[in-house]
Amino acid sequence: MMLQLVAAGRCITVLPDWLLREAAAGMPIRLLKIGYQGLHKSINLGTHAGESRIEHMAGFFRLVRSVEP
């Protein structure tokens, strides 16, 4: 839906380049980088109170914390 609005000239959007390459194939959309080297972002996680103690969630948080930025 969002890419259809972009193609119709009704909005702009920011999406990962891999998604745009796959989803926008054949659409009249121009892909542009934001900034000289593109936009790099961080990803944040959130849970409800107490969910971080559930084993699969705790394991996921341990894994995420072990990855170097």
Short mmCIF file of C-alpha atoms in Angstrom, two decimals:
data_model
loop_
_atom_site.label_atom_id
_atom_site.label_comp_id
_atom_site.label_asym_id
_atom_site.label_seq_id
_atom_site.Cartn_x
_atom_site.Cartn_y
_atom_site.Cartn_z
CA MET A 1 0.00 0.00 0.00
CA MET A 2 2.72 2.49 0.96
CA LEU A 3 4.66 1.93 -2.26
CA GLN A 4 1.48 2.37 -4.27
CA LEU A 5 0.99 5.79 -2.65
CA VAL A 6 4.59 6.68 -3.48
CA ALA A 7 4.14 5.55 -7.09
CA ALA A 8 1.00 7.72 -7.31
CA GLY A 9 2.95 10.76 -6.12
CA ARG A 10 0.95 11.06 -2.89
CA CYS A 11 3.75 10.51 -0.35
CA ILE A 12 7.35 9.55 0.28
CA THR A 13 8.61 6.78 2.53
CA VAL A 14 11.80 5.48 4.12
CA LEU A 15 12.33 1.74 3.84
CA PRO A 16 15.33 -0.61 3.77
CA ASP A 17 16.98 -0.74 0.35
CA TRP A 18 16.57 -4.53 0.08
CA LEU A 19 12.82 -4.19 0.58
CA LEU A 20 12.53 -1.45 -2.00
CA ARG A 21 14.51 -3.43 -4.57
CA GLU A 22 12.20 -6.42 -4.13
CA ALA A 23 8.83 -4.71 -3.66
CA ALA A 24 9.25 -1.74 -6.02
CA ALA A 25 10.36 -3.73 -9.07
CA GLY A 26 8.43 -2.43 -12.05
CA MET A 27 6.98 0.55 -10.16
CA PRO A 28 7.72 4.13 -11.22
CA ILE A 29 9.65 4.84 -8.02
CA ARG A 30 13.00 6.57 -7.67
CA LEU A 31 15.28 5.19 -4.95
CA LEU A 32 17.51 7.71 -3.17
CA LYS A 33 19.96 7.39 -0.28
CA ILE A 34 19.54 9.66 2.72
CA GLY A 35 22.91 11.30 3.27
CA TYR A 36 26.22 10.62 1.56
CA GLN A 37 26.58 7.03 2.80
CA GLY A 38 22.93 6.26 3.41
CA LEU A 39 21.05 6.18 6.68
CA HIS A 40 22.14 3.76 9.39
CA LYS A 41 19.82 3.09 12.29
CA SER A 42 19.62 1.32 15.59
CA ILE A 43 16.95 -1.14 16.55
CA ASN A 44 15.32 -1.00 19.98
CA LEU A 45 13.50 -3.78 21.78
CA GLY A 46 10.65 -3.51 24.22
CA THR A 47 8.56 -5.96 26.23
CA HIS A 48 5.81 -5.94 28.78
CA ALA A 49 6.86 -6.03 32.45
CA GLY A 50 8.03 -9.51 33.42
CA GLU A 51 8.35 -10.89 29.88
CA SER A 52 12.13 -10.61 29.96
CA ARG A 53 12.13 -13.52 32.46
CA ILE A 54 10.45 -15.90 30.00
CA GLU A 55 13.24 -18.24 28.87
CA HIS A 56 13.01 -17.74 25.10
CA MET A 57 12.80 -13.95 25.59
CA ALA A 58 15.73 -13.96 28.04
CA GLY A 59 17.76 -16.00 25.55
CA PHE A 60 16.95 -13.57 22.77
CA PHE A 61 18.03 -10.60 24.91
CA ARG A 62 21.30 -12.37 25.80
CA LEU A 63 21.97 -12.95 22.11
CA VAL A 64 21.21 -9.36 21.16
CA ARG A 65 23.43 -7.97 23.93
CA SER A 66 26.33 -10.19 22.79
CA VAL A 67 26.42 -8.67 19.28
CA GLU A 68 28.89 -5.81 18.81
CA PRO A 69 27.41 -2.69 17.21
#
